[in-house]
Coordinates of C-alpha atoms and ligand atoms in Angstrom, one line a residue:
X6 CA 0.0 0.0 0.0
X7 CA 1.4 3.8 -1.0
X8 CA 2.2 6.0 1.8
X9 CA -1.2 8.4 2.6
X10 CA -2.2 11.4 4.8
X11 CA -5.1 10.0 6.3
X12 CA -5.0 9.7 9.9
X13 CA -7.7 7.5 9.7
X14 CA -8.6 4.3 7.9
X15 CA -9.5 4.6 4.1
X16 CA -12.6 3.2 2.4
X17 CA -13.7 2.1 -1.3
X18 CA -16.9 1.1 -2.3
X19 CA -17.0 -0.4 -6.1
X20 CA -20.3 -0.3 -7.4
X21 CA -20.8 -3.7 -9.2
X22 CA -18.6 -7.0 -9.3
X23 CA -18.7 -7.6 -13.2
X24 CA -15.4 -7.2 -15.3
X25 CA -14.9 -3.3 -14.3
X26 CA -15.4 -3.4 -10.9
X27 CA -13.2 -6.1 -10.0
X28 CA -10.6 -3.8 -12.4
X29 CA -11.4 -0.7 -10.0
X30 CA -11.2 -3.2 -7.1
X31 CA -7.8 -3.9 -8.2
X32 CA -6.9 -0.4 -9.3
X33 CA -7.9 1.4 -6.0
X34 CA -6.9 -2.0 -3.3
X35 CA -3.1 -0.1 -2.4
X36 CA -4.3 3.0 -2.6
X37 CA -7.5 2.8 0.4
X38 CA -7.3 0.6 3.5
X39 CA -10.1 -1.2 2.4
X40 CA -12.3 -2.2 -1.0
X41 CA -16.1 -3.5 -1.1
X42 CA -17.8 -4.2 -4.1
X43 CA -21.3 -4.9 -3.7
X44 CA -22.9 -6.7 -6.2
X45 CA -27.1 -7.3 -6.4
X46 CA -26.3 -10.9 -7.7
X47 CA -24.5 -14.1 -6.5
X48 CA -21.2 -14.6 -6.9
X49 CA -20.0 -18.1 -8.0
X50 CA -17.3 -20.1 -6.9
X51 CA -16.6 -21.4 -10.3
X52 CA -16.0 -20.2 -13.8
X53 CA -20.1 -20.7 -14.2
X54 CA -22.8 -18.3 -15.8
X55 CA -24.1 -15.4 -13.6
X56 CA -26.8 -13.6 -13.7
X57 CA -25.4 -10.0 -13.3
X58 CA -23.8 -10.2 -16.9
X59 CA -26.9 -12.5 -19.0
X60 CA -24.0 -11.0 -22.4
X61 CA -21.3 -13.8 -21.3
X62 CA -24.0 -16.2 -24.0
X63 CA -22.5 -14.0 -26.6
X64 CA -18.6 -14.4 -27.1
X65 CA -16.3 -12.3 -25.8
X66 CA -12.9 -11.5 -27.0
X67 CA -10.3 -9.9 -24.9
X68 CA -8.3 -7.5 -27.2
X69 CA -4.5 -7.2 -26.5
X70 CA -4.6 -3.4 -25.4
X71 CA -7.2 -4.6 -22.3
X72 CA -5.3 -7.8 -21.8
X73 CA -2.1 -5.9 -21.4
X74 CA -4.5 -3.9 -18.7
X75 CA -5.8 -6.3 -17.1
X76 CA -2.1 -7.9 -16.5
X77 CA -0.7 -4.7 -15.5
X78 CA -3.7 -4.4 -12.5
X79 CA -3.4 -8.1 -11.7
X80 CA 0.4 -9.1 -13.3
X81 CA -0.1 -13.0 -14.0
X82 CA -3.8 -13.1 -14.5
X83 CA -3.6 -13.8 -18.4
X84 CA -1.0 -16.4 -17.7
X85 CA -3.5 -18.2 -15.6
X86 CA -6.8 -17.7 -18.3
X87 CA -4.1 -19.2 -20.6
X88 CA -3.4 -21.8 -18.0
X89 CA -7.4 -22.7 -17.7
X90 CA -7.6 -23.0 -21.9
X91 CA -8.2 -19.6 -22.8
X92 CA -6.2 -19.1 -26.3
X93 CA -3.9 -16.7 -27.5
X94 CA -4.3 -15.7 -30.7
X95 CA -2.3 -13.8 -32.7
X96 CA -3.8 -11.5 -35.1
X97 CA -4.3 -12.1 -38.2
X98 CA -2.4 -14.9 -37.9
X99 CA -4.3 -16.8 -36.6
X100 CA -7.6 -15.7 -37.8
X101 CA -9.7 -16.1 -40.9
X102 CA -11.7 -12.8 -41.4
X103 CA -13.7 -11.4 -44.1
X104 CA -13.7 -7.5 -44.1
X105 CA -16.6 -5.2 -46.4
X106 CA -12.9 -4.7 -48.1
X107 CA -12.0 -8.5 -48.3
X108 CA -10.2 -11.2 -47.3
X109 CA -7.5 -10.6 -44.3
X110 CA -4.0 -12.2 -44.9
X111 CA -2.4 -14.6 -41.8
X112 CA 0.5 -12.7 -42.1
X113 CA 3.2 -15.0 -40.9
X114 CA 4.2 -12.4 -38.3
X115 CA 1.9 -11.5 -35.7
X116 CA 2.2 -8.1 -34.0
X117 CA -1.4 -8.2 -31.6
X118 CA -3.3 -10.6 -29.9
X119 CA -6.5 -11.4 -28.4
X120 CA -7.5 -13.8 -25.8
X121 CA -10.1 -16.3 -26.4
X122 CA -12.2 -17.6 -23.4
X123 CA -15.9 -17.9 -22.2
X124 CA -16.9 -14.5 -20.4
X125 CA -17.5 -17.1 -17.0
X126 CA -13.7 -18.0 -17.3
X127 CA -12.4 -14.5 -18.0
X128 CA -14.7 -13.4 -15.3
X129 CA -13.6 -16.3 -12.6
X130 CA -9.4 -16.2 -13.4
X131 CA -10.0 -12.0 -12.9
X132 CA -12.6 -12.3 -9.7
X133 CA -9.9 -15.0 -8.0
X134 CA -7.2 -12.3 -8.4
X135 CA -8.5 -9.7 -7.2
X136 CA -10.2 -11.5 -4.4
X137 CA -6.3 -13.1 -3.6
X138 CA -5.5 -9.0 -2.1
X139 CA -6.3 -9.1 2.0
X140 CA -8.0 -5.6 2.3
X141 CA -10.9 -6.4 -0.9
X142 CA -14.5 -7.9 0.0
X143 CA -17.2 -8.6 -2.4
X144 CA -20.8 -8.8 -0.8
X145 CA -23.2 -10.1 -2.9
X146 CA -27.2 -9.7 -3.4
X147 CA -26.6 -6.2 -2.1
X148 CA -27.8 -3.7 -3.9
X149 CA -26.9 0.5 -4.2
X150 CA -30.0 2.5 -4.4
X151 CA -28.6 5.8 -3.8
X152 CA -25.3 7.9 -3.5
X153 CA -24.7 9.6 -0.1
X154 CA -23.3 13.0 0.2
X155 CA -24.1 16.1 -1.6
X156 CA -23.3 18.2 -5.2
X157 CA -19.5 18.6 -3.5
X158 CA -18.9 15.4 -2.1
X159 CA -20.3 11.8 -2.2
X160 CA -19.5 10.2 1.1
X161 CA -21.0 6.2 0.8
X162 CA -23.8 5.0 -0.9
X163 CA -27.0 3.3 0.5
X164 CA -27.7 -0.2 0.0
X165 CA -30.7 -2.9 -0.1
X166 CA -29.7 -6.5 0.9
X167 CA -31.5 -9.2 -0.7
X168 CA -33.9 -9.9 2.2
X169 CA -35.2 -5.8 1.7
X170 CA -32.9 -4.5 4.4
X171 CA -31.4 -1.1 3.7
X172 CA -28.3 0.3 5.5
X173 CA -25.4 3.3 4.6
X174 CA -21.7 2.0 3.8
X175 CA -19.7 5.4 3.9
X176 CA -16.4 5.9 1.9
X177 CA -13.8 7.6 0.6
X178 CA -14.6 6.8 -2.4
X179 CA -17.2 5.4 -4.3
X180 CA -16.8 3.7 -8.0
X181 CA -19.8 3.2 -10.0
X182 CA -18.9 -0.2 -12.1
X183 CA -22.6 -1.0 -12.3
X184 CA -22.9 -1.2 -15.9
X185 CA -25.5 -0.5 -18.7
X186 CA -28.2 0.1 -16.3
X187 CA -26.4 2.8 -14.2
X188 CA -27.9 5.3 -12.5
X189 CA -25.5 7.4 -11.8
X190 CA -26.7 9.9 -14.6
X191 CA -30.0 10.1 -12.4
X192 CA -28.2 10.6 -8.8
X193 CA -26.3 13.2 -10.4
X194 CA -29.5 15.1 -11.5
X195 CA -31.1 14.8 -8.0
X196 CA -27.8 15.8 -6.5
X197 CA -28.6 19.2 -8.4
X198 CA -25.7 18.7 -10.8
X199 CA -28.0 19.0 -13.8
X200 CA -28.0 16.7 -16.9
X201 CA -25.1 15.0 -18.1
X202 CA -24.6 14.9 -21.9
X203 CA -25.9 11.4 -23.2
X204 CA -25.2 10.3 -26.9
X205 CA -26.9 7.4 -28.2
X206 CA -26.8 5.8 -31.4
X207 CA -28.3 2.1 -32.5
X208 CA -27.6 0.1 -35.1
X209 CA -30.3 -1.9 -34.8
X210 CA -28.7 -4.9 -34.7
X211 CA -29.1 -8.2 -32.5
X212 CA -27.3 -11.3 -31.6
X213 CA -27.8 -14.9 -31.6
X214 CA -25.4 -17.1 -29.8
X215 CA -24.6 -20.8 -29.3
X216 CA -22.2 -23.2 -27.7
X217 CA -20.8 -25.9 -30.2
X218 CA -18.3 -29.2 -28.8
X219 CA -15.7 -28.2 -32.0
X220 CA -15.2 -31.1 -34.3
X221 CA -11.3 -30.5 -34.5
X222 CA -8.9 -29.6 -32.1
X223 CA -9.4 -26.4 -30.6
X224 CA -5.5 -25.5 -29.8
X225 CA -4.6 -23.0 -32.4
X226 CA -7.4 -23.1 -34.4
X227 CA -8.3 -19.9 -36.0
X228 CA -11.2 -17.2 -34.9
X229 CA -13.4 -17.1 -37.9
X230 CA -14.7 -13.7 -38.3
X231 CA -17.6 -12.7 -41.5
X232 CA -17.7 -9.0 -41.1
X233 CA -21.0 -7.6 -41.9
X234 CA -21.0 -5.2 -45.0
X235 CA -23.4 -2.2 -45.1
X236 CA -25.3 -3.9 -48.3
X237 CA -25.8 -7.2 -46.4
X238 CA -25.9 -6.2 -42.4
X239 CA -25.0 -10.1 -41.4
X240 CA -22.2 -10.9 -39.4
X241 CA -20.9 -13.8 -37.7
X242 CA -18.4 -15.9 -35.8
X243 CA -16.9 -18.7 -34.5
X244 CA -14.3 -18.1 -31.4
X245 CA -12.2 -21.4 -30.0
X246 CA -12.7 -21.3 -26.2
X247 CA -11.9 -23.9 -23.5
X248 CA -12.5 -27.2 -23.0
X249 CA -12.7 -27.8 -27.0
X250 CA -15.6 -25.5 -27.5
X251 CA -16.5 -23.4 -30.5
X252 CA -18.6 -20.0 -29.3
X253 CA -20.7 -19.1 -32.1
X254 CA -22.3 -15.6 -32.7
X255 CA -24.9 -14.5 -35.4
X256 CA -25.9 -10.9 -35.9
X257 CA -28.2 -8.6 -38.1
X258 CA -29.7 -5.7 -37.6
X259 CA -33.6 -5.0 -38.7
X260 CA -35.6 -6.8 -40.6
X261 CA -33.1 -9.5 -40.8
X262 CA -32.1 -10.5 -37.2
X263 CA -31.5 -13.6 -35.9
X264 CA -33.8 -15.4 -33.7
X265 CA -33.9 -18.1 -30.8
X266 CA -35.0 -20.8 -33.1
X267 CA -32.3 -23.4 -33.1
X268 CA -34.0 -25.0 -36.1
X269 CA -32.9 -21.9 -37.7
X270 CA -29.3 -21.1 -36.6
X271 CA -27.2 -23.1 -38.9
X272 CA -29.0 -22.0 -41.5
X273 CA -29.0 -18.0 -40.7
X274 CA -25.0 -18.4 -40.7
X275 CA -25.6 -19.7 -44.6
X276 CA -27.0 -16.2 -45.3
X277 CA -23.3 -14.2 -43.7
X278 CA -21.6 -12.5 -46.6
X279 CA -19.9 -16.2 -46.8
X280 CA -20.1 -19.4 -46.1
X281 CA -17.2 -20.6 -44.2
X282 CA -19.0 -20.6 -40.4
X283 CA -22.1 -22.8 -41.4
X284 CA -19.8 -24.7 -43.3
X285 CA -17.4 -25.4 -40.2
X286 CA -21.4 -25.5 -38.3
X287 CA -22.7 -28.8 -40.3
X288 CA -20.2 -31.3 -38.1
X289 CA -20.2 -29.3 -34.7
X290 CA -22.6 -30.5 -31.8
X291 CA -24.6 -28.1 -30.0
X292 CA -24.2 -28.1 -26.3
X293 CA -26.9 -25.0 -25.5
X294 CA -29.5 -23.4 -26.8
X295 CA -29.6 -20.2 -28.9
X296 CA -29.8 -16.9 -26.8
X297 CA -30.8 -13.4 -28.2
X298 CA -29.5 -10.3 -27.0
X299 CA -30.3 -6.9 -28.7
X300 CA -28.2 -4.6 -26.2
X301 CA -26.2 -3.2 -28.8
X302 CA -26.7 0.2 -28.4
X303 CA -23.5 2.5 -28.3
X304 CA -24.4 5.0 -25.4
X305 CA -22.0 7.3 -23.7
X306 CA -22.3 9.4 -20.8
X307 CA -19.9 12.5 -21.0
X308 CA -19.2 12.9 -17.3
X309 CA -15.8 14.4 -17.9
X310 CA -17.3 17.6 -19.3
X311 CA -20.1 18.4 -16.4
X312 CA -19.7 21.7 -15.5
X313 CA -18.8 20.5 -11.8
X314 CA -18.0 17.1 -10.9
X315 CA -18.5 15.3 -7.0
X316 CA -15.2 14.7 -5.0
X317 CA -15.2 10.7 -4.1
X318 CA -16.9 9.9 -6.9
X319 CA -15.8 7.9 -10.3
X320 CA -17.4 5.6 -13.1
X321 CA -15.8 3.3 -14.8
X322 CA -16.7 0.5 -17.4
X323 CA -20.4 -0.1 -19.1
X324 CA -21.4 2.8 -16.6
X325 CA -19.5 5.4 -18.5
X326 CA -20.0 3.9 -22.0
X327 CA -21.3 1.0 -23.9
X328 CA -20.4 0.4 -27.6
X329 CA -21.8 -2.3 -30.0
X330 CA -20.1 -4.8 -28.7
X331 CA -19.4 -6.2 -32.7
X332 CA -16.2 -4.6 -32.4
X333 CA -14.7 -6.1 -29.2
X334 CA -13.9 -3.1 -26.5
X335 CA -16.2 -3.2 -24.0
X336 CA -14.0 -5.2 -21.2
X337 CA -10.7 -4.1 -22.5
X338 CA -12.2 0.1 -22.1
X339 CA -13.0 -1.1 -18.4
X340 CA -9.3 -2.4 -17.9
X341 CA -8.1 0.8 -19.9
X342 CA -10.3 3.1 -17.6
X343 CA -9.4 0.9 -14.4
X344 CA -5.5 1.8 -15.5
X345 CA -5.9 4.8 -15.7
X346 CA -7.7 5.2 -12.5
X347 CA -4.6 3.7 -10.7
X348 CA -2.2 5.9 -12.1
X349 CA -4.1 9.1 -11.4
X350 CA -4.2 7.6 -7.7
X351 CA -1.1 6.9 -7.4
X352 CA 0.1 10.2 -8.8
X353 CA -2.4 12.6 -6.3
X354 CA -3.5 9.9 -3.7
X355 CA -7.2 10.8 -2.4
X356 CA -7.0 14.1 -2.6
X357 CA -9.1 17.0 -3.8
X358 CA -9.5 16.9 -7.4
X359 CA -9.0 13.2 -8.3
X360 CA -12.0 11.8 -8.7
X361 CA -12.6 14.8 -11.3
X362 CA -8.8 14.2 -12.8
X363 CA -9.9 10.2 -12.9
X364 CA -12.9 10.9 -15.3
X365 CA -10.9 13.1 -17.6
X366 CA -8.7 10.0 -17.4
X367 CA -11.2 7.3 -18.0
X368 CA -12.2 9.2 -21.0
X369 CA -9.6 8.8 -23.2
X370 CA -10.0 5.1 -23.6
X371 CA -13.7 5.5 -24.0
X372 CA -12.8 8.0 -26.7
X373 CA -11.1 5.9 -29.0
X374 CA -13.4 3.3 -28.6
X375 CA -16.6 5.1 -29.3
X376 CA -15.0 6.9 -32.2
X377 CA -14.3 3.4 -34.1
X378 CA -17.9 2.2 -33.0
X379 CA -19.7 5.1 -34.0
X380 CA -17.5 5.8 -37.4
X381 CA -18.7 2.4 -39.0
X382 CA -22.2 2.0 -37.1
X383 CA -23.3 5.5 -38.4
X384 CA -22.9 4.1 -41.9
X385 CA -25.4 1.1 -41.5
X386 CA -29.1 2.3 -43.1
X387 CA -30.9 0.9 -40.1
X388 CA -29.0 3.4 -37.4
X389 CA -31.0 5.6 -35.9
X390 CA -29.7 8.4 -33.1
X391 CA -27.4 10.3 -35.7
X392 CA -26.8 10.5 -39.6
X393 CA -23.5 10.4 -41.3
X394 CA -22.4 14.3 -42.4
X395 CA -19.9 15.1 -44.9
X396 CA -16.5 14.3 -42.5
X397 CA -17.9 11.3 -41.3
X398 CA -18.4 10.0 -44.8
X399 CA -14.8 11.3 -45.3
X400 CA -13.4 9.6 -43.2
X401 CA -15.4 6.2 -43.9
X402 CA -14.3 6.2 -47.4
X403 CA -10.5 6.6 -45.8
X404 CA -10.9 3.9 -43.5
X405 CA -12.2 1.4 -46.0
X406 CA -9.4 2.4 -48.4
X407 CA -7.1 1.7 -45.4
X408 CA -8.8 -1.6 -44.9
X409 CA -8.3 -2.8 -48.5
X410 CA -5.1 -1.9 -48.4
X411 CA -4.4 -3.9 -44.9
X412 CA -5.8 -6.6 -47.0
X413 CA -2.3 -6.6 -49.0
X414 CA 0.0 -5.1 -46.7
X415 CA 1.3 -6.0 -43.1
X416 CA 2.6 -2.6 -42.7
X417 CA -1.0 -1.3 -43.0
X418 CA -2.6 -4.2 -41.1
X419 CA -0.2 -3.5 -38.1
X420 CA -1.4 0.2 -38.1
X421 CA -5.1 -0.9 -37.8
X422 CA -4.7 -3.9 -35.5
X423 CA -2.6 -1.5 -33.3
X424 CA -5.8 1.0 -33.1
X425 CA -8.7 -1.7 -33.2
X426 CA -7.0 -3.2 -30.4
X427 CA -6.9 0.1 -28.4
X428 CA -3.0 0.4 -28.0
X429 CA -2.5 3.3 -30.0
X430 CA -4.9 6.7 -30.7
X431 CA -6.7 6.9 -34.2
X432 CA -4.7 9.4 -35.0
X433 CA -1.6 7.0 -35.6
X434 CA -3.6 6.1 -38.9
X435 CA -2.7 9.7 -40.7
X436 CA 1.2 8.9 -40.6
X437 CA 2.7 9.7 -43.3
X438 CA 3.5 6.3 -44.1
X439 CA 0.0 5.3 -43.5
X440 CA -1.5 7.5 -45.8
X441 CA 0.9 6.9 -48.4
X442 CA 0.5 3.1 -48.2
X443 CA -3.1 3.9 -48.3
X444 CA -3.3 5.9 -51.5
X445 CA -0.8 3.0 -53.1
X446 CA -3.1 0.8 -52.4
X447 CA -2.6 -3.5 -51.4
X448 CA 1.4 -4.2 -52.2
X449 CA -0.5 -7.9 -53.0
X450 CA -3.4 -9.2 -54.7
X451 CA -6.6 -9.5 -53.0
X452 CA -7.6 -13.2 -51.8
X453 CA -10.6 -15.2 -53.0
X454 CA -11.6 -17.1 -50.0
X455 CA -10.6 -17.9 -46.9
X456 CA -7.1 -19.5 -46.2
X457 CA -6.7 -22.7 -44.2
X458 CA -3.2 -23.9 -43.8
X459 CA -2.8 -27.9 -44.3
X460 CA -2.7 -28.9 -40.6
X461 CA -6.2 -26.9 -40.4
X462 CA -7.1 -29.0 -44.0
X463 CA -5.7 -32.3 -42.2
X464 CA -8.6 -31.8 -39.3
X465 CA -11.2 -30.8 -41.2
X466 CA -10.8 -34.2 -43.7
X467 CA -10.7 -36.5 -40.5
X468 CA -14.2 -34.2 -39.3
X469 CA -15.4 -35.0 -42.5
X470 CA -16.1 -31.3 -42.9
X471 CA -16.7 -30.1 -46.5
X472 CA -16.0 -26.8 -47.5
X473 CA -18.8 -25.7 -50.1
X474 CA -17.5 -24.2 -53.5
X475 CA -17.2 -20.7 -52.3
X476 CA -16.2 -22.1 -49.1
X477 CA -12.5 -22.0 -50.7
Ligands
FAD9 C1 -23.7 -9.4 -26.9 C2 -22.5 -8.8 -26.3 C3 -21.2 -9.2 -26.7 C4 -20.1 -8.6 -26.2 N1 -18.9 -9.0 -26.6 C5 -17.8 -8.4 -26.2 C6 -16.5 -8.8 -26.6 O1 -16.3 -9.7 -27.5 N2 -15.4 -8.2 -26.1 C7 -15.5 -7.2 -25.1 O2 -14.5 -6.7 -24.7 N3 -16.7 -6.8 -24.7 C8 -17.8 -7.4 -25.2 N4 -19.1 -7.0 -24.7 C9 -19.1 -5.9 -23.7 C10 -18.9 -6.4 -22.3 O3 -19.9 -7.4 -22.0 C11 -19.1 -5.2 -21.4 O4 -18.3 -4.1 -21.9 C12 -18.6 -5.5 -20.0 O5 -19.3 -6.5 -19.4 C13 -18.7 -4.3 -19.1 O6 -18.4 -4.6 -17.8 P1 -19.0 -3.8 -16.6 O7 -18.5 -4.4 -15.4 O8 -18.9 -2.3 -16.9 O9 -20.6 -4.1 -16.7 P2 -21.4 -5.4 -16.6 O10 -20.6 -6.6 -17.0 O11 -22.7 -5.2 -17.2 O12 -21.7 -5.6 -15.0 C14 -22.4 -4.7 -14.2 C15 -22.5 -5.3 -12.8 O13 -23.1 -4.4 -11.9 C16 -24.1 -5.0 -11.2 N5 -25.0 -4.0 -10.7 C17 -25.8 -3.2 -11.5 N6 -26.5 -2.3 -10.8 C18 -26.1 -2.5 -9.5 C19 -26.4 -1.9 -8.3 N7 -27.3 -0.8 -8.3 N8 -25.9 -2.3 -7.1 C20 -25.0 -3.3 -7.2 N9 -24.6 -4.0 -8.3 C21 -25.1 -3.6 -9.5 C22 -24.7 -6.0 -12.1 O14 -25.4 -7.1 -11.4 C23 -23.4 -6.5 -12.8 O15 -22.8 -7.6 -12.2 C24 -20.2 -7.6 -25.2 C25 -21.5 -7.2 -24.8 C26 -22.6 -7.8 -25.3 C27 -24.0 -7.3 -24.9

């Protein structure tokens, strides 16, 4: 624990034990005395399904900026998801994706990664850590109803156990990890710190999800990833997890959405722009049934511009924004915000004007993030909450040249993997090297189908699985 001023002992309460408050847990445990996250639902013991986050039925990727953050909170955590059968998988190695622009290379050299694992594992190997440190607690079924304090400061917040008892937990600080559903926005307003800016925009588009046992071996077997394309709004996936399992996700936005019916999952994948995932689908056994979310709405709350902003008080995660979660940020923004959190702590401690300084902080991942969700989502004819203007469609038309290109060149497929996996700001991608690769164009020609090396071939024969002519 870093030396403080406080002549008395130091409290945290984390709003929520999901993904980002375990991260806050982490980033705030040698900074207070003490941590308690309350959480309104149980808590397994196991890497097993909870209901505080019903989204771990839809796969989840851990991009290599938030796994980086997550082992710089908790060093050794991705070793041990590794350890448990996550997979490691370097990109685009490793995968087999289908952009709007075409078919992505598997460059022989990898540069990012991300981790492959059911949400309930990442969720356990990251709840186990962070419940390893002496001075963090998690009590579950206990729910936060309101903030305590006033417009300057929030002192605790008041909670409701499962049983209807209420009761005040006061603190030094309070971080609001509670997700999607926050109410922090509201608390604010009664607090009489007026409306926080809120931007909203929805692509309409749902997701479908199953558990396959995988017909081949799992180890190093590519992510397969159909993009969707804004003339056929279909995308879909197939993400290696542990214990030999293939997590499948369908999407489409309205009027051609996936639904529950298992009858009809396999064949929905046949509609994706191509296709390789019902192909791969036609020898895998289903082990669950199909769930359908449509909480793909990217909403952000701006909290770092409020004209005056509560001492003790910080958001973090889901709670701050939530982006279509097509593109894979959501839990690493929550270890980016929950990093930079910790630094701003340790640079100022608790004092006056951190939990304002935190925000600002927090924001900057969020930034990024909702920039490359919003810049493609605004595009897509079912979107409603904004309309492309003439710089956005600028900058589309950029970013798909940039795309093809990355098709053909590693050079330019570094520059994007390092921004779509949040390690470096967008503006890395107006280099001049970027831009001049970009108006060359791809250094190679543009692939036909998707590429499967022979050891991939070799276990696809003995599954008997047939790729269909366009199937490659
Ligand atoms: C379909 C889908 C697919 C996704 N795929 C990916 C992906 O591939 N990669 C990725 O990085 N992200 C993905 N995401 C996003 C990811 O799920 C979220 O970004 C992440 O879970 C955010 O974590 P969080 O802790 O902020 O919120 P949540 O995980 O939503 O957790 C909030 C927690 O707070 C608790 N809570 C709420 N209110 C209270 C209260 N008042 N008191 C106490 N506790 C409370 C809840 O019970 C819950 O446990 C996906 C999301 C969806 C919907």
């Amino acid at each position: 624990m870093t030396e403080r001023s406080h002549p008395r002992p130091t409290r945290a309460v984390v709003i929520g034990g999901s993904i980002a408050g375990m991260l806050a847990a982490a980033a705030v445990k040698d900074h207070v005395d003490r941590v308690e996250i309350l959480e309104t639902h149980e808590i397994p013991a196991g890497p097993e399904p909870r209901a505080g986050v019903p989204q771990a039925a839809h796969f989840h990727i851990l991009l290599s900026g938030g796994a980086d953050a997550v082992d710089d909170l908790l060093p050794g955590a991705v070793g041990r998801l590794l350890a448990a059968g996550a997979h490691r998988v370097p990109m685009t190695t490793n995968m087999i994706m289908y952009s709007p622009e075409g078919w992505y290379r598997r460059w022989k050299r990898d540069s990012h990664h991300l981790i492959a694992a059911s949400r309930d594992l990442t969720d356990f190997v990251v709840r186990e850590h962070v419940l390893k440190a002496p001075n963090v607690t998690v009590r579950p079924l206990t729910r936060v109803t309101a903030l305590l304090g006033d417009a300057r400061r929030i002192t605790g917040v008041r909670v409701r156990e499962a049983g209807g008892a209420e009761s005040e937990v006061t603190a030094d600080l309070v971080v609001d990890a509670s997700g999607r559903a926050s109410r922090t926005p509201r608390w604010l307003a009664e607090l009489g710190l007026g409306r926080v800016r809120e931007d909203r925009l929805d692509s309409g588009l749902a997701y479908a999800s199953r558990v396959y046992r995988a017909p081949v071996a799992t180890r190093n077997w590519p992510v397969i990833n159909i993009q969707a394309d804004p003339r056929l709004p279909r995308a879909g996936g197939i993400v290696p997890i542990e214990d030999g399992r293939w997590h499948v996700s369908l999407m489409g936005t309205s009027g051609g959405q996936p639904t529950r019916d298992p009858d009809a999952f396999a064949p929905y994948a046949r509609t994706l722009r191509h296709p390789v995932v019902a192909d791969l689908l036609d020898r895998a056994e289903p082990l669950t049934d199909v769930v359908v979310t449509r909480s793909t709405v990217n909403r952000r709350y701006y909290y770092e511009r409020l004209g005056s902003w509560p001492e003790g008080l910080v958001a973090v995660g889901d709670s701050v924004a939530a982006f279509n979660p097509v593109y894979g940020h959501g839990m690493s923004v929550a270890a980016l915000g929950a990093v930079a959190l910790r630094d701003r702590l340790a640079a100022a401690g608790l004092r006056t004007g951190l939990a304002r300084q935190a925000q600002r902080a927090i924001a900057r991942p969020v930034h990024l993030a909702w920039s490359l969700a919003v810049g493609q989502d605004i595009h897509y004819p079912t979107t409603t909450g904004g309309k492309a203007g003439f710089a956005d469609r600028l900058l589309h038309r950029y970013v798909s040249r940039l795309s093809r290109t990355a098709t053909g060149s590693y050079h330019v497929a570094t520059a994007m993997t390092d921004v779509l996996t949040l390690q470096t700001s967008g503006i890395s991608l107006l280099r001049p090297g970027v831009l001049a690769a970009a108006v060359r164009g791809p250094s190679r020609p543009q692939l036909t189908a998707p590429t499967f090396t022979p050891s991939e071939r070799r276990l696809m024969d003995e599954a008997d699985i047939v790729l269909s002519a366009a199937g490659g």
